[in-house]
Short mmCIF file of C-alpha atoms and ligand atoms in Angstrom, two decimals:
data_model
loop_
_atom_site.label_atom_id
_atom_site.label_comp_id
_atom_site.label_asym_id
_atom_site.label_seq_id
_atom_site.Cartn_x
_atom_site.Cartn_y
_atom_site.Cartn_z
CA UNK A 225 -6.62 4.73 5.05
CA UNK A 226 -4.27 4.89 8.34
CA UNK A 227 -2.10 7.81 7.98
CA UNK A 228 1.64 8.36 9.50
CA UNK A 229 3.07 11.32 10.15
CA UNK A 230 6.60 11.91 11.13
CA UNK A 231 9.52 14.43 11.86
CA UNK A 232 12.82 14.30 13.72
CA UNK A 233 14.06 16.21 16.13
CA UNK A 234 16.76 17.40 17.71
CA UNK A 235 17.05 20.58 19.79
CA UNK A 236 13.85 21.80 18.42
CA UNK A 237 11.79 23.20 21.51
CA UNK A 238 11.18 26.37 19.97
CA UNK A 239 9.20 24.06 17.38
CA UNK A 240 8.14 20.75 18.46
CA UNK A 241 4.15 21.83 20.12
CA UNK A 242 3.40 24.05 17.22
CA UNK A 243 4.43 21.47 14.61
CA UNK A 244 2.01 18.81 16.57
CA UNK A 245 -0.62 21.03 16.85
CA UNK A 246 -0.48 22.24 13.37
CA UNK A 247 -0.38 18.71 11.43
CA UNK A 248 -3.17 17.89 13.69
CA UNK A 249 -5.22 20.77 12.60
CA UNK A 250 -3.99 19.79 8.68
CA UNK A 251 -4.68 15.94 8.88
CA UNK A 252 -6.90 15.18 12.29
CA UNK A 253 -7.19 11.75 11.04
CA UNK A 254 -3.75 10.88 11.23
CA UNK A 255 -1.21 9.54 14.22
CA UNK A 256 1.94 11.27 14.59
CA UNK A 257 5.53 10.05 15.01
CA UNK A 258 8.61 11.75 16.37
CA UNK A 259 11.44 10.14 16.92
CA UNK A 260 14.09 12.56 18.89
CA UNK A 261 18.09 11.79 19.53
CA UNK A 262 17.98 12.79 23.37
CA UNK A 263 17.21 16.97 22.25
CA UNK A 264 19.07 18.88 25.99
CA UNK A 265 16.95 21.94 24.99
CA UNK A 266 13.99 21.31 26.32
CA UNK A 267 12.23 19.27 23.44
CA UNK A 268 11.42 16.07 25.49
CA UNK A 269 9.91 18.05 28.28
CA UNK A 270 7.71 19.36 26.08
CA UNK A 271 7.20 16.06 24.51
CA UNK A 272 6.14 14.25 27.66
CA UNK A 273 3.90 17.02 28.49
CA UNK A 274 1.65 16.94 25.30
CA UNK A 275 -0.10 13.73 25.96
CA UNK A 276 -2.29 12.94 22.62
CA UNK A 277 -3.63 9.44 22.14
CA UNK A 278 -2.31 10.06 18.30
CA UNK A 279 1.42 10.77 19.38
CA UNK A 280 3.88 8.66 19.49
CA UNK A 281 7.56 9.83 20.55
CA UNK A 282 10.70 7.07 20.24
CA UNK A 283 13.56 8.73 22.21
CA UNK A 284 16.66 7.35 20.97
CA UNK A 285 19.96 7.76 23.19
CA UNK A 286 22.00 10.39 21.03
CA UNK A 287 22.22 11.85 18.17
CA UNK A 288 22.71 8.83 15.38
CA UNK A 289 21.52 10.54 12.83
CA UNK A 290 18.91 12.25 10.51
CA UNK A 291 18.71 9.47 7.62
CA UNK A 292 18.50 6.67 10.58
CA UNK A 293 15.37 8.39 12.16
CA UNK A 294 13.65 8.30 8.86
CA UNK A 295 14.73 4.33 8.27
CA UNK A 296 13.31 3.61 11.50
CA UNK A 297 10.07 5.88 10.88
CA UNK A 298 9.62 3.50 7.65
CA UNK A 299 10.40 0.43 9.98
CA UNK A 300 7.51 1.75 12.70
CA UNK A 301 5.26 2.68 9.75
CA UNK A 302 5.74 -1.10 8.47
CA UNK A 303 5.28 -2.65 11.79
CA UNK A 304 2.17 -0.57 12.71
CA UNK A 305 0.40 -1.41 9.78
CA UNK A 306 0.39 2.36 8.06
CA UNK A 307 -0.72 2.82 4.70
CA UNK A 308 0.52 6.19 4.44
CA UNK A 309 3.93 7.29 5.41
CA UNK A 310 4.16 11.22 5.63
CA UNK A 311 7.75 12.48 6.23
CA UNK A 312 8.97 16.38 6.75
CA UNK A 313 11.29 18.00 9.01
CA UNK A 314 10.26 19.36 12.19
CA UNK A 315 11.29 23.42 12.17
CA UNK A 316 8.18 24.23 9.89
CA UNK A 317 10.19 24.61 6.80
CA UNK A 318 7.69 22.05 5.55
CA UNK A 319 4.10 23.66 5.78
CA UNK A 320 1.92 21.34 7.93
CA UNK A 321 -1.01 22.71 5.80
CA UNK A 322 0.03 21.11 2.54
CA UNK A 323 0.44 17.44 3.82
CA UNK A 324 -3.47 17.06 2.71
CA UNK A 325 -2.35 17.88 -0.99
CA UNK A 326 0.67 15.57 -1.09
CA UNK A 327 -1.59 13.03 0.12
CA UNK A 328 -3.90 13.65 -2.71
CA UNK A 329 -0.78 13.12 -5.37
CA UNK A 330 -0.64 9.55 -4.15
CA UNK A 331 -3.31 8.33 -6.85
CA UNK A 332 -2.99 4.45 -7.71
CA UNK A 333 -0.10 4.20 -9.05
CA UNK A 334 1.82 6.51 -7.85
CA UNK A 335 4.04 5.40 -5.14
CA UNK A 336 6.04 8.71 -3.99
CA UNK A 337 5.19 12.12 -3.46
CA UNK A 338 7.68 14.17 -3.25
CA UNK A 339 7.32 17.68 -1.71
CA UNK A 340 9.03 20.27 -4.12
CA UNK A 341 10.45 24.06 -4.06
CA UNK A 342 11.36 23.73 -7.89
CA UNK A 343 8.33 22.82 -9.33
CA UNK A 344 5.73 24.83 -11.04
CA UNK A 345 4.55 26.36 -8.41
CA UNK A 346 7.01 25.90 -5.48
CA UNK A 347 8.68 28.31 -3.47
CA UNK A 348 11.93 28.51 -1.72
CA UNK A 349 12.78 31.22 1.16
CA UNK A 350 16.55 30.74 0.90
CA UNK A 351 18.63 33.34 -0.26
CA UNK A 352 22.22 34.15 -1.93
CA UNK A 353 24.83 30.90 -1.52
CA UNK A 354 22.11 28.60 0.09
CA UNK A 355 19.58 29.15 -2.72
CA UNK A 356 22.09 28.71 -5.59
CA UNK A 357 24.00 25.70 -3.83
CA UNK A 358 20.22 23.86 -3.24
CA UNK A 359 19.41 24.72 -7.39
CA UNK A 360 22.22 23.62 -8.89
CA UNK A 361 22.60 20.70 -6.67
CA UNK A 362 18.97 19.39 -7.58
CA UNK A 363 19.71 20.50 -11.42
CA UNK A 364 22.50 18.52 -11.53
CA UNK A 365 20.91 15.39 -9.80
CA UNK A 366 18.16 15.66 -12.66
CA UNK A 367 20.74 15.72 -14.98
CA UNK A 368 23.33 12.97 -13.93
CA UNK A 369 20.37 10.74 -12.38
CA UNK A 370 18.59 11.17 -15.68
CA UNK A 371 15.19 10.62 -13.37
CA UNK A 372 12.29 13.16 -14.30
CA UNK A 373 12.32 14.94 -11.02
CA UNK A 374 12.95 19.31 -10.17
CA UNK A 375 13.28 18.19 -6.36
CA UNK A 376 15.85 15.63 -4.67
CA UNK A 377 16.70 16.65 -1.26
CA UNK A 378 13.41 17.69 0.96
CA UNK A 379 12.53 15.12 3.28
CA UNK A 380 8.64 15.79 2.81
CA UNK A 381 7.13 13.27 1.04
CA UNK A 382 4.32 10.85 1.38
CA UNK A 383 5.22 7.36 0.77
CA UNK A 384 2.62 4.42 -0.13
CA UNK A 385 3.81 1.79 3.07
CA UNK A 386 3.00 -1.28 1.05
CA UNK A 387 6.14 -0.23 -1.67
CA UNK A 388 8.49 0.37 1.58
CA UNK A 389 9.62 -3.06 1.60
CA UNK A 390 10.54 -2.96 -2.32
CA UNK A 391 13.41 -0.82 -1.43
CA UNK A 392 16.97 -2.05 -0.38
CA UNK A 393 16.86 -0.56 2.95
CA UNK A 394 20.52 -1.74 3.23
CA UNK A 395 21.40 1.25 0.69
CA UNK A 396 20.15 3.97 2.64
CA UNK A 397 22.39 3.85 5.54
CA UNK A 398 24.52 6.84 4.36
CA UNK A 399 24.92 10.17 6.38
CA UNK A 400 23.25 13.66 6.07
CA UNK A 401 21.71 14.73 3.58
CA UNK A 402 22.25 12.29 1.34
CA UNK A 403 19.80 9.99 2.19
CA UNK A 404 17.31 11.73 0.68
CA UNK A 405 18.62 11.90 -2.56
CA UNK A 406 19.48 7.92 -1.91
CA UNK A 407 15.70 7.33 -1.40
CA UNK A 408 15.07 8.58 -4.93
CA UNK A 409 17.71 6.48 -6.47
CA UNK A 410 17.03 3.21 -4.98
CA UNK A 411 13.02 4.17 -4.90
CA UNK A 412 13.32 4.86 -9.18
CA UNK A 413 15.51 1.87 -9.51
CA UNK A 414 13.31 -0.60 -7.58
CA UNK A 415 10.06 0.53 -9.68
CA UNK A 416 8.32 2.47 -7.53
CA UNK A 417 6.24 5.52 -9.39
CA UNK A 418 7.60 8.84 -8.08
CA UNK A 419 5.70 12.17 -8.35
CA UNK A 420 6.01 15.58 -6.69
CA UNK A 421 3.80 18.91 -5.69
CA UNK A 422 4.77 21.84 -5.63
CA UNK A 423 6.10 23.05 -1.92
CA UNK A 424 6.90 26.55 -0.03
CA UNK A 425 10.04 25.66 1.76
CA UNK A 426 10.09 28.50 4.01
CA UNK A 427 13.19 29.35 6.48
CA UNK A 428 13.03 27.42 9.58
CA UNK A 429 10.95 28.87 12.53
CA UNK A 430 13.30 28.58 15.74
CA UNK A 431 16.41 26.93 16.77
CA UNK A 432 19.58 26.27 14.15
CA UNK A 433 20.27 23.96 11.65
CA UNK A 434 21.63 20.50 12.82
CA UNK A 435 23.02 20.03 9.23
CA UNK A 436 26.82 21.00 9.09
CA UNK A 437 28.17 23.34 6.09
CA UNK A 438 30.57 20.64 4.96
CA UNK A 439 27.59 18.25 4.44
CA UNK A 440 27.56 19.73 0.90
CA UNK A 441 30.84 18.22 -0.44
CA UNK A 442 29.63 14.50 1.36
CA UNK A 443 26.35 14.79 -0.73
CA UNK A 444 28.27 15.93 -4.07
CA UNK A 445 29.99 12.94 -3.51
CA UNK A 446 27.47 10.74 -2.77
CA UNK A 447 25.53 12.34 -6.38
CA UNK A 448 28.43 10.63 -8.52
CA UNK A 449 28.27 7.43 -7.03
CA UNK A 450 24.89 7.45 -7.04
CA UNK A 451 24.99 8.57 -11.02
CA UNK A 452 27.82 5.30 -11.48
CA UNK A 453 24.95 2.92 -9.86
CA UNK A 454 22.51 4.67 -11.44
CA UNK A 455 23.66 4.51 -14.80
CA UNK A 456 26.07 0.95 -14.67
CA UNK A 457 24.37 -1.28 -12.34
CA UNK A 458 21.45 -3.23 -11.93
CA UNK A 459 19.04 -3.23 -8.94
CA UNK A 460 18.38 -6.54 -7.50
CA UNK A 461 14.97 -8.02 -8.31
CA UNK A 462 14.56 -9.42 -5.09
CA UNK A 463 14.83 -7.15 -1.90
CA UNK A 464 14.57 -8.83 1.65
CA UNK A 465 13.75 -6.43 3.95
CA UNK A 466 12.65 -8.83 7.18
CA UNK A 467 11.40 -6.54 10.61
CA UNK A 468 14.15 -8.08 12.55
CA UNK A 469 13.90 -7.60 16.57
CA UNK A 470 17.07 -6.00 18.28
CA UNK A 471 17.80 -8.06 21.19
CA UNK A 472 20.10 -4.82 22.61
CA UNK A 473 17.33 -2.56 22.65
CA UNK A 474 14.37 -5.35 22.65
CA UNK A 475 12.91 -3.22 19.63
CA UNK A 476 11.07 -5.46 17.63
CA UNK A 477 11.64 -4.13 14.24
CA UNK A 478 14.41 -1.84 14.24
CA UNK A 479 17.91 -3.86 13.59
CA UNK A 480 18.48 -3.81 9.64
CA UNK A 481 21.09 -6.89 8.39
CA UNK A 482 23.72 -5.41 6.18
CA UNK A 483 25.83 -8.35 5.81
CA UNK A 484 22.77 -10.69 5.12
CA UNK A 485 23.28 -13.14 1.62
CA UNK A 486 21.91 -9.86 -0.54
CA UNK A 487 24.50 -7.62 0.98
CA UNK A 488 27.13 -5.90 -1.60
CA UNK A 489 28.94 -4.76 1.19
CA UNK A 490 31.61 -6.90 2.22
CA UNK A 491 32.27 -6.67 6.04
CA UNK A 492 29.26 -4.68 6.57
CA UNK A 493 27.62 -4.99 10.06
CA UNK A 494 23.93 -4.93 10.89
CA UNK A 495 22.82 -1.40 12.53
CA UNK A 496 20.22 -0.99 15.14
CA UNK A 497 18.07 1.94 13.90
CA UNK A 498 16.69 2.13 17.21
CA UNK A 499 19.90 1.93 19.82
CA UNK A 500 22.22 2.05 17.05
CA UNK A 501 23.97 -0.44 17.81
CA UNK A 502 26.41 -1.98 14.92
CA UNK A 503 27.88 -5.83 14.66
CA UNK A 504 27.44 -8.89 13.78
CA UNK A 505 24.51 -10.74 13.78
CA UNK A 506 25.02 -12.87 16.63
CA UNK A 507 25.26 -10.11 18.64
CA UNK A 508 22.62 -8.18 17.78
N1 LIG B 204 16.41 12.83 15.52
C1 LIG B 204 17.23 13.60 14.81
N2 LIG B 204 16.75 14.68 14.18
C2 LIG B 204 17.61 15.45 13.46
C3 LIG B 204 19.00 15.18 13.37
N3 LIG B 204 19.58 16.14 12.58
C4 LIG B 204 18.57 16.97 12.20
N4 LIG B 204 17.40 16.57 12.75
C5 LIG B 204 16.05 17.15 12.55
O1 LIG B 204 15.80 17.06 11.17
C6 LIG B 204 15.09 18.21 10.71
C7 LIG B 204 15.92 18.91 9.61
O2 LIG B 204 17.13 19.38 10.16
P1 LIG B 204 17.63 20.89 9.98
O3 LIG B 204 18.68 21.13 11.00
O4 LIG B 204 16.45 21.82 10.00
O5 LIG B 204 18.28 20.83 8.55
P2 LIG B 204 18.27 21.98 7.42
O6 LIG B 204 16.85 22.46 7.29
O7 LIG B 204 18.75 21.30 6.21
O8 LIG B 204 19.17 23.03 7.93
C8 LIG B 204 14.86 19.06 11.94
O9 LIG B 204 13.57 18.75 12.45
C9 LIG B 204 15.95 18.61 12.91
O10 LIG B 204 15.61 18.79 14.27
C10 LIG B 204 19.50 14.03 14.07
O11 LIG B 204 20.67 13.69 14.04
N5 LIG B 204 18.58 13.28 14.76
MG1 LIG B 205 15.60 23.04 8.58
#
């Protein structure tokens, strides 16, 4: 089984050796990804200077974006022939040690593992506001999604690559935090079998967070109009989700077409998870 790891970074040099050297201790068999949006602390120094035959670093050219990162981990994961996609974030709130017992929840049939701090089990190190915002926000996802889960927002989860393609990948280009929960959505609504493990979400090691305060009221909007297409539309029974090459950047998997026949969007533009580049098709 060829295992995928990845994380993001950006401005995370207080972080970035430890976390390789600690999911290589975890899972030795596996290759690691990072992709990083040009980090000016220090993190691509320290990059370049950990040469590991199983490392792999993209350096896009700013910072375009948490959710994009992850689409184009998926896309890399896909072209590379992965079987097993393991996403986190890259401060150690995500304990390299557990990856091993994700991967174990990905039994046949089960298509997503999902990394929780509310289950049985789990653990979370915030405190005050930040704990009670992160409860009642996955609460009420359970509730308005109606989809069996205690955990919608953590970006660890193990993913089986053969059900990445089932997913509209053209739904999951929305900001922040929300793309997490967007994953879920789309993931239940395409048919893919989600499960989760319990999780110790401890506080992050060094650095800051990246994620603004005001990212809360973006992904309380983005819960209700998840809950309308949740609850009043119909996924599409046939997803296209073609590798397409990015002549810009030369990437050969990265540009995703929103505006192709299966697009909802009207006016949308393909996007360049790579370069992030946005327009038409022609251009791209
Ligand atoms: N490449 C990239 N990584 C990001 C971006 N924003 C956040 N990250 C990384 O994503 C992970 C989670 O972000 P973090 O700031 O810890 O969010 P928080 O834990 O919710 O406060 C960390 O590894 C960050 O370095 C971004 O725009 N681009
Ligand atoms: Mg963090």
């Amino acid at each position: 089984m060829k295992k995928l790891v990845f994380f993001a970074t950006y401005n995370e040099a207080g972080n970035v050796a430890s976390m390789i050297e600690r999911i290589t201790a975890s899972t030795p068999d596996a290759d690691i990804l990072v992709v990083d949006d040009n980090s000016k602390d220090g993190t691509l120094d320290i990059l370049e200077s950990i040469a590991r035959p199983n490392l792999k670093v993209i350096v896009r050219s700013g910072k375009l974006g948490l959710g994009t990162a992850h689409l184009l981990a998926w896309k890399y994961a896909i072209a590379h022939g992965y079987d097993v996609l393991v996403t986190m974030d890259g401060d150690h709130s995500h304990d390299p040690a557990d990856i091993p017992r994700l991967i174990d929840g990905l039994k046949p049939g089960v298509d997503l593992v999902i990394g929780s701090r509310y289950a049985k089990g789990g653990a979370c190190d915030y405190t005050g506001y930040r704990l009670r915002v992160s409860q009642a926000a996955n609460i009420a996802a359970r509730l308005l999604l109606g989809i069996r889960l205690t955990e919608f927002t953590t970006s660890f989860r193990v993913f089986r690559v053969s059900r990445l393609s089932d997913i509209d990948f053209q739904t999951l280009v929305v900001g922040g935090y929300s793309f997490f929960l967007a994953v879920i959505v789309q993931a239940h609504r395409h048919g893919l079998k989600l499960d989760e493990r319990p999780i110790h979400f401890h506080e992050r090691n060094a650095g800051v967070s990246k994620i603004p305060p005001l990212e809360i009221f973006r992904g309380m909007a983005n819960l209700l109009r998840l809950t309308v297409i949740c609850h009043f539309s119909t996924a599409s029974k046939v997803v296209h989700n073609p590798q397409l090459a990015c002549t810009r950047c030369g990437c050969s998997y990265s540009k995703l077409d929103l505006h192709g026949t299966h697009s909802s969007r009207v006016g949308a533009q393909d996007v360049c998870v790579n370069c992030g580049y946005k327009g038409t098709a022609a251009n791209l």
